[in-house]
mmCIF file of N, CA, C and O in Angstrom:
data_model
loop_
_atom_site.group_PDB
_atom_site.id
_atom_site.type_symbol
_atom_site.label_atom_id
_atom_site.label_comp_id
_atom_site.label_asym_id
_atom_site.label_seq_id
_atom_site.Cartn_x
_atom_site.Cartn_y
_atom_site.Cartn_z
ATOM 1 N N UNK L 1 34.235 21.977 87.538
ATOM 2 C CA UNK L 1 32.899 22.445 87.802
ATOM 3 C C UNK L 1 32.923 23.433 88.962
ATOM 4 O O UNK L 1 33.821 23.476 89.804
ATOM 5 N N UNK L 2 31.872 24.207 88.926
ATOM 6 C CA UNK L 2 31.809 24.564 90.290
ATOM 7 C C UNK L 2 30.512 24.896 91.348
ATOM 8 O O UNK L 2 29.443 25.468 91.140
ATOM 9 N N UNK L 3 30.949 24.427 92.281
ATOM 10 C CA UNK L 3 30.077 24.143 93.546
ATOM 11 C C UNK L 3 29.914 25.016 94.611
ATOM 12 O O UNK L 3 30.838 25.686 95.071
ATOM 13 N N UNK L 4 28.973 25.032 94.950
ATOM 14 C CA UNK L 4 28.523 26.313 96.469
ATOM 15 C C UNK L 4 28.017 25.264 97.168
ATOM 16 O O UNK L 4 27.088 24.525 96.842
ATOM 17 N N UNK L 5 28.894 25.240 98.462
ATOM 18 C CA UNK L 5 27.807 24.404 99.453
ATOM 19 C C UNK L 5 27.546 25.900 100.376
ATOM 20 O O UNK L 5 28.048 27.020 100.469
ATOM 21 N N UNK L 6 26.341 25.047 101.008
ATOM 22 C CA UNK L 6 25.670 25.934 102.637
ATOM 23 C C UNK L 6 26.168 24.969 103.015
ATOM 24 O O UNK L 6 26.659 23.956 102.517
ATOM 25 N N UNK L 7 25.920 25.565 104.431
ATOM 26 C CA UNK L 7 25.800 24.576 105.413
ATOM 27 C C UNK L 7 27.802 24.892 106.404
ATOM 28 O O UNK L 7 28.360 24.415 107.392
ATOM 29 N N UNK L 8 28.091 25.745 105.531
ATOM 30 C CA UNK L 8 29.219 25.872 106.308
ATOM 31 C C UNK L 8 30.554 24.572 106.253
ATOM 32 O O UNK L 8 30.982 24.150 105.179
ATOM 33 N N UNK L 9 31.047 24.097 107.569
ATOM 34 C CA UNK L 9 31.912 23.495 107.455
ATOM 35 C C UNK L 9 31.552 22.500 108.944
ATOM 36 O O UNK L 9 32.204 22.302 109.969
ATOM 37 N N UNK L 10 30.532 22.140 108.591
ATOM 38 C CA UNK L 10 29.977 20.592 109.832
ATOM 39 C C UNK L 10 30.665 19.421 108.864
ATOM 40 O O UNK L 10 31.265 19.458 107.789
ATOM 41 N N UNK L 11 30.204 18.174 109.952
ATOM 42 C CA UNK L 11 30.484 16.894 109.539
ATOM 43 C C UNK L 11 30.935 16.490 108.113
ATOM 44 O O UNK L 11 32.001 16.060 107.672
ATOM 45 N N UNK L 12 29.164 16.924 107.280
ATOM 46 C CA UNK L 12 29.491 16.273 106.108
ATOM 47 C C UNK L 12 30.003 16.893 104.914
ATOM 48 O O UNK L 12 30.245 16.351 103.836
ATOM 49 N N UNK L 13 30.201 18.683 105.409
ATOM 50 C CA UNK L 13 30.440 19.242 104.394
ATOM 51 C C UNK L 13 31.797 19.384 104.357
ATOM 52 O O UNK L 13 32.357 19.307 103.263
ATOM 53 N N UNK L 14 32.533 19.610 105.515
ATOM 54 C CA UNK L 14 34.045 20.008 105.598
ATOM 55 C C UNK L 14 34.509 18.718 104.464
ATOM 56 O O UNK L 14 35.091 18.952 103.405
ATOM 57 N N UNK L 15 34.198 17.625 104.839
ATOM 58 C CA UNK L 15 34.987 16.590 103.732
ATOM 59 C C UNK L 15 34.207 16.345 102.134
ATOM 60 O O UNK L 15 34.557 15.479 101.331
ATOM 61 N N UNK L 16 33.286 17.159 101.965
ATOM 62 C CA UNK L 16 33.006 17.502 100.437
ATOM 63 C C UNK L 16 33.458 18.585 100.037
ATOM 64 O O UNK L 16 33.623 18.609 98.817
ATOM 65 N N UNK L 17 33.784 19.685 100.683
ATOM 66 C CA UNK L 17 34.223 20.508 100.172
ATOM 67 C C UNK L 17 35.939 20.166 99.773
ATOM 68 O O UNK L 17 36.518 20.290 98.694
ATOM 69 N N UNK L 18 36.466 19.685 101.142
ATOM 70 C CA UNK L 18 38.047 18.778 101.039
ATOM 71 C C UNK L 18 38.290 17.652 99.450
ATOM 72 O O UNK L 18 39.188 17.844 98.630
ATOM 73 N N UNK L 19 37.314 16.601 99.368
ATOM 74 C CA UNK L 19 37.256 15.980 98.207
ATOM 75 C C UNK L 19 37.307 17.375 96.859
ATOM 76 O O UNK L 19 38.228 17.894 96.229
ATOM 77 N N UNK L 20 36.039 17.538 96.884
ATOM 78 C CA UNK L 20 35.856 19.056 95.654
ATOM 79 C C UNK L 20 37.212 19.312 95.578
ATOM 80 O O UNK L 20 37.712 18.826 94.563
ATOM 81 N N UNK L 21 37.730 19.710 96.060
ATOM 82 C CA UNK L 21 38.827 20.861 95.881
ATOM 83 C C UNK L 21 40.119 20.127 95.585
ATOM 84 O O UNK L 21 41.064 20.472 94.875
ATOM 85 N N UNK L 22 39.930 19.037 96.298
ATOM 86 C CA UNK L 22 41.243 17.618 95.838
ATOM 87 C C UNK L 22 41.209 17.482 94.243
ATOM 88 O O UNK L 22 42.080 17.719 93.406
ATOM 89 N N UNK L 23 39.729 16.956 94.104
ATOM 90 C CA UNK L 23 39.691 17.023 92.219
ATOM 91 C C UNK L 23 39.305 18.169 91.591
ATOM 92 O O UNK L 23 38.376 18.251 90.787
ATOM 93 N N UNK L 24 40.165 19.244 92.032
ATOM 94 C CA UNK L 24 39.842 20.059 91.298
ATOM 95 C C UNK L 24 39.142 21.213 91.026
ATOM 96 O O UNK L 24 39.611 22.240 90.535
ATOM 97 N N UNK L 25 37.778 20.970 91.429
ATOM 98 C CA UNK L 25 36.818 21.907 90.970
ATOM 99 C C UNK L 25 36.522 23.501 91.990
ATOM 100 O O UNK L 25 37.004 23.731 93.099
ATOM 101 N N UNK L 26 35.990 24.022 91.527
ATOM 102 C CA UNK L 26 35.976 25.603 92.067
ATOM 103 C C UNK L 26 35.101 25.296 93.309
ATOM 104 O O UNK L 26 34.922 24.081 93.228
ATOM 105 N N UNK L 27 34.605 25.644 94.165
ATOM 106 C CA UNK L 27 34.383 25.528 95.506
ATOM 107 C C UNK L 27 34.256 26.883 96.093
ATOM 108 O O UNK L 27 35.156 27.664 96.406
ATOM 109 N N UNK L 28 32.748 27.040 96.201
ATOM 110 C CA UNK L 28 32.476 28.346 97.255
ATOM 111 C C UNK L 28 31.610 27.961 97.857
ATOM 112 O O UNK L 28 30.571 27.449 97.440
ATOM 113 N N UNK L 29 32.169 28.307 99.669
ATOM 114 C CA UNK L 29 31.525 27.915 101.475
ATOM 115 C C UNK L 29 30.267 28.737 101.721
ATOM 116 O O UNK L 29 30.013 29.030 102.890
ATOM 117 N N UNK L 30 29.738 29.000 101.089
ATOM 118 C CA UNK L 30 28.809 29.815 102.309
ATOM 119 C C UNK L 30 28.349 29.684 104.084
ATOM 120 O O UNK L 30 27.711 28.821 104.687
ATOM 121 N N UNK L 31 29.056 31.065 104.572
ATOM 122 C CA UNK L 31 29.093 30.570 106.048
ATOM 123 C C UNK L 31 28.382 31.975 106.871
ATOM 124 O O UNK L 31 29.179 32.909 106.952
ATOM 125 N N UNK L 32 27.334 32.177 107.338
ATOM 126 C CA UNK L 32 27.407 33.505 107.849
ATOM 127 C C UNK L 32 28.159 34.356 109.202
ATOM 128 O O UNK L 32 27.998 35.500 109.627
ATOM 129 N N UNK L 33 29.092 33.154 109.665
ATOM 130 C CA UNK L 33 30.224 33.473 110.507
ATOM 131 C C UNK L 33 31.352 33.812 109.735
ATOM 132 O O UNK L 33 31.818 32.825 109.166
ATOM 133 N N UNK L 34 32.122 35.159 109.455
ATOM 134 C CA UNK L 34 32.595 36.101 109.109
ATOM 135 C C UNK L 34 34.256 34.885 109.533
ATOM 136 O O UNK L 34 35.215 34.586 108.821
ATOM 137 N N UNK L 35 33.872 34.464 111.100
ATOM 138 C CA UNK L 35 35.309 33.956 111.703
ATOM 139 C C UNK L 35 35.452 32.267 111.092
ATOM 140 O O UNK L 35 36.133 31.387 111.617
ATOM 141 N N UNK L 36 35.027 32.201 110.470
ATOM 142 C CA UNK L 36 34.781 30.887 109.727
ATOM 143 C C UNK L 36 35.823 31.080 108.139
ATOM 144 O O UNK L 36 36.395 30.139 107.590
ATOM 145 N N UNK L 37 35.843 32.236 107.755
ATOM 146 C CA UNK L 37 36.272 32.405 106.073
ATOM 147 C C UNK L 37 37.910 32.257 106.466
ATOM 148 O O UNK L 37 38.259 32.363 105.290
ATOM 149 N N UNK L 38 39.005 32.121 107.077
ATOM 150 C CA UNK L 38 39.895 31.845 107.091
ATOM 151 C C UNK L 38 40.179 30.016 106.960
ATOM 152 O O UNK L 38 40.932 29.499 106.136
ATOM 153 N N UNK L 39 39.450 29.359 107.885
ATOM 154 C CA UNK L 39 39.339 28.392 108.027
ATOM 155 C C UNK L 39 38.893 27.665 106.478
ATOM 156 O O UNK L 39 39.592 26.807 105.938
ATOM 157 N N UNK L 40 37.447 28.251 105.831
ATOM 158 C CA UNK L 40 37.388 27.766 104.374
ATOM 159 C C UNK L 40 38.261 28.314 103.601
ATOM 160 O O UNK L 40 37.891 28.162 102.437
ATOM 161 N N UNK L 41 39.407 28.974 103.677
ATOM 162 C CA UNK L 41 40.303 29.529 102.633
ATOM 163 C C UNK L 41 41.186 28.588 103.089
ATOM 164 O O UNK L 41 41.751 28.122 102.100
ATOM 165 N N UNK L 42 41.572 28.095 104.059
ATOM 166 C CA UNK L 42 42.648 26.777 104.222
ATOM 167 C C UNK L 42 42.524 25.866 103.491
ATOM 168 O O UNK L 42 43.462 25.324 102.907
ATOM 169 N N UNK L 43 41.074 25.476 103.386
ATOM 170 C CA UNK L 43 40.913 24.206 102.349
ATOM 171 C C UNK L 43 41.017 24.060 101.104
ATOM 172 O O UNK L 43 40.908 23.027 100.445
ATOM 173 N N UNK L 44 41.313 25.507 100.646
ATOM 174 C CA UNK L 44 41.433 25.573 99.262
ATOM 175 C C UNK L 44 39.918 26.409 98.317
ATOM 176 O O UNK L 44 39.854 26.669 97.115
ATOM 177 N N UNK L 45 39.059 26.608 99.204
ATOM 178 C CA UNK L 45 37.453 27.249 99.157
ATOM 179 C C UNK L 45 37.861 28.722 98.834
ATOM 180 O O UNK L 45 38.870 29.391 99.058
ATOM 181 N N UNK L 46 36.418 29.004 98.088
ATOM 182 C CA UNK L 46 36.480 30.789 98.359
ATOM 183 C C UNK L 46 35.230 30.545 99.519
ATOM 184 O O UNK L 46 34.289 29.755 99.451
ATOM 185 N N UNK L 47 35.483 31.253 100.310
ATOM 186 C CA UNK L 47 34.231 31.775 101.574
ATOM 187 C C UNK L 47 33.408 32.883 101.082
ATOM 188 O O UNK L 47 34.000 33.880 100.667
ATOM 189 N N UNK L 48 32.398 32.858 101.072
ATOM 190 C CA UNK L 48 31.055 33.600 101.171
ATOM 191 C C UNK L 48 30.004 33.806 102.370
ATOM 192 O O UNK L 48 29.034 33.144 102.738
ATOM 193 N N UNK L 49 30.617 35.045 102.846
ATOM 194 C CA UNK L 49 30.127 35.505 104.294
ATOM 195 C C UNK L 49 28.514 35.829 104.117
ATOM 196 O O UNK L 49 28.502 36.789 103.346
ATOM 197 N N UNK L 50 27.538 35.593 104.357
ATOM 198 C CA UNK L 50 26.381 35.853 103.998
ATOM 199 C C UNK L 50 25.260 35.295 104.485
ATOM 200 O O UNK L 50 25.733 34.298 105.029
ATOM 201 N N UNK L 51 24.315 35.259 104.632
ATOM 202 C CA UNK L 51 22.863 34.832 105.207
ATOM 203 C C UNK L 51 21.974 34.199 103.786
ATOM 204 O O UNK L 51 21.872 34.793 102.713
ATOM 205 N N UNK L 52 21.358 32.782 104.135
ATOM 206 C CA UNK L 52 20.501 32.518 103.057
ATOM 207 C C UNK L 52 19.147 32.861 102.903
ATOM 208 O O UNK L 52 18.277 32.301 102.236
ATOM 209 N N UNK L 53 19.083 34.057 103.753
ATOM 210 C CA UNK L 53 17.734 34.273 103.772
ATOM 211 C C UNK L 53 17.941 35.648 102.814
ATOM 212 O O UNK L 53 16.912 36.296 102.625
ATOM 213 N N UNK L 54 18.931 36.046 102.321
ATOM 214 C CA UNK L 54 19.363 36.970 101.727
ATOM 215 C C UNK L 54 19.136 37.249 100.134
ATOM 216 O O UNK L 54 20.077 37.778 99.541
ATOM 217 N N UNK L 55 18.026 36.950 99.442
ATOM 218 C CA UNK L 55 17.992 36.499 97.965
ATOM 219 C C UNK L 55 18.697 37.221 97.211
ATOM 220 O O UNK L 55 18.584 36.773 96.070
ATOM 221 N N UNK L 56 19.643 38.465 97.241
ATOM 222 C CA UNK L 56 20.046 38.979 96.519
ATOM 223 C C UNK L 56 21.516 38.263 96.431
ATOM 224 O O UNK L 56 22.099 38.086 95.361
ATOM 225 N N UNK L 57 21.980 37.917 97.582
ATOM 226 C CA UNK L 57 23.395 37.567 98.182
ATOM 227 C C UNK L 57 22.940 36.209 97.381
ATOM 228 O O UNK L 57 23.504 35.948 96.319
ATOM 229 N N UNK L 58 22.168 35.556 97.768
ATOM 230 C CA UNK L 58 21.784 34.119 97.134
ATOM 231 C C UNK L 58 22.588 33.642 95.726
ATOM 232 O O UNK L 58 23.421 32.818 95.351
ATOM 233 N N UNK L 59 21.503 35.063 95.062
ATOM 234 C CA UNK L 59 21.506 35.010 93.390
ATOM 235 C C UNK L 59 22.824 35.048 93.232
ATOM 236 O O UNK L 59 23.411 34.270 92.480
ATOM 237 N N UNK L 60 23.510 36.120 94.051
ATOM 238 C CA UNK L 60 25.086 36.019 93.306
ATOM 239 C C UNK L 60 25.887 35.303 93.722
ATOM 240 O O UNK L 60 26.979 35.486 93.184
ATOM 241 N N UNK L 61 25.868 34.215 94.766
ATOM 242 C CA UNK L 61 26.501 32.877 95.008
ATOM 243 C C UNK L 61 26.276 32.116 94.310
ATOM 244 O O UNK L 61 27.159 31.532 93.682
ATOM 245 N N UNK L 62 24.695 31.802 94.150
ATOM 246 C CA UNK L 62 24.580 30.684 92.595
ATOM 247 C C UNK L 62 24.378 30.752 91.326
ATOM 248 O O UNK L 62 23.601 30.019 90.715
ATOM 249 N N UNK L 63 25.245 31.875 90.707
ATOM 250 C CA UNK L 63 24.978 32.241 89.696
ATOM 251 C C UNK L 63 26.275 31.658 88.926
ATOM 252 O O UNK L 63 27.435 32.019 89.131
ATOM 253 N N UNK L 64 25.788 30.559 87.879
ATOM 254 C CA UNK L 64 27.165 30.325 87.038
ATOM 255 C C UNK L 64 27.545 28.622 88.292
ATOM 256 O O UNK L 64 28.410 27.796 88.000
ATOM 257 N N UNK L 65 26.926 28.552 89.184
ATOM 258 C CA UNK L 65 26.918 27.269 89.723
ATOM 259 C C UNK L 65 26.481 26.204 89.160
ATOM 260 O O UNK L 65 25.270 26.128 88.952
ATOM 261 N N UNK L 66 27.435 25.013 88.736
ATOM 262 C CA UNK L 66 26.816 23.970 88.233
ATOM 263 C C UNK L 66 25.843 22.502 89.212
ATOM 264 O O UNK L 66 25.175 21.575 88.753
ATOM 265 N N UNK L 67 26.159 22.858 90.603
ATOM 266 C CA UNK L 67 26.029 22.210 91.406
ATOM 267 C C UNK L 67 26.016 23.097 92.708
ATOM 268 O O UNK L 67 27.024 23.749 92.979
ATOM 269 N N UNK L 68 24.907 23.143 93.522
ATOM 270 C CA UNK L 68 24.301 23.150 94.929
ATOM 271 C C UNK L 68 23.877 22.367 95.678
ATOM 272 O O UNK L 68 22.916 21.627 95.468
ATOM 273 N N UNK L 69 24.809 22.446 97.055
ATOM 274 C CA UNK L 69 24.507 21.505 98.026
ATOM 275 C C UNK L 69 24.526 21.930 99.131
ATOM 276 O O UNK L 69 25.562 22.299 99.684
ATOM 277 N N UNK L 70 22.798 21.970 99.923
ATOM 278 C CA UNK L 70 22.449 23.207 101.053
ATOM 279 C C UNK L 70 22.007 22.169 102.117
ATOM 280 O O UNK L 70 21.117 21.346 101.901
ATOM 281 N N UNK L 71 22.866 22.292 103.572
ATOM 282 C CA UNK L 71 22.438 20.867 104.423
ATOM 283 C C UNK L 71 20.791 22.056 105.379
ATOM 284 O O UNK L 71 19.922 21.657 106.154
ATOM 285 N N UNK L 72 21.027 23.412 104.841
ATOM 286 C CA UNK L 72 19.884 24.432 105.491
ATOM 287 C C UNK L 72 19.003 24.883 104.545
ATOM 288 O O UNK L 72 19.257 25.972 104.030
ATOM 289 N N UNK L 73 17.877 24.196 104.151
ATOM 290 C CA UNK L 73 17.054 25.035 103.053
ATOM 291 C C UNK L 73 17.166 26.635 103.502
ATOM 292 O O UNK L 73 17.523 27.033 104.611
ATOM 293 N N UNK L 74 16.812 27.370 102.479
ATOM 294 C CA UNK L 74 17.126 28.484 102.794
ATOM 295 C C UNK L 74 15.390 29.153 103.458
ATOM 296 O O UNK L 74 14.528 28.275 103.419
ATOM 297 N N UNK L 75 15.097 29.972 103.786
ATOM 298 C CA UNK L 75 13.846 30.781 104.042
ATOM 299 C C UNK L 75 13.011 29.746 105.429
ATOM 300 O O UNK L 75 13.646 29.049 106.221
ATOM 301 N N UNK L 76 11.661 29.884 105.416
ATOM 302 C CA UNK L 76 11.210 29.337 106.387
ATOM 303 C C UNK L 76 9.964 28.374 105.632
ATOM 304 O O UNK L 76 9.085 29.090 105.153
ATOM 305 N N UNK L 77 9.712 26.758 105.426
ATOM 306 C CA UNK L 77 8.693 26.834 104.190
ATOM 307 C C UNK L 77 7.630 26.522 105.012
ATOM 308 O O UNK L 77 6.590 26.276 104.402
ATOM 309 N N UNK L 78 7.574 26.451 106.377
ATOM 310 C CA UNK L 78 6.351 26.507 106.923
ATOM 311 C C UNK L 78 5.749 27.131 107.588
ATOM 312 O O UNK L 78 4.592 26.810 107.857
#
């Protein structure tokens, strides 16, 4: 399958993205720290340098995603 997390590489994501990629499945980081995409290419991730406030950048991260998992909603909803 494949998965896009946000949220970068905190607590709970560094070890879902680590599991993901153990079994298998395709795995892309979204991080908007540029110095971060080496670090998700260690784990076996593709990195996606980008902002979620970005809807165009958005669309083409989750496009063909079977699964999203964002610890930052994206935009502002209040």
């Amino acid at each position: 399958m494949k998965f896009v997390i946000a949220g970068s590489l905190g607590n709970i994501s560094r070890h879902l993205v680590t599991e993901l990629v153990r079994k298998g499945h395709r795995v892309t980081v979204i991080s908007r720290d540029f110095k971060k995409k080496a670090e998700i290419e260690m784990l076996g991730a593709t990195a996606a340098i980008g902002h979620l406030q970005d809807t165009s950048f958005i669309r083409t991260e989750f496009e063909d995603a079977d699964a999203v998992y964002t610890m930052i909603p994206p935009g502002d909803f209040f």
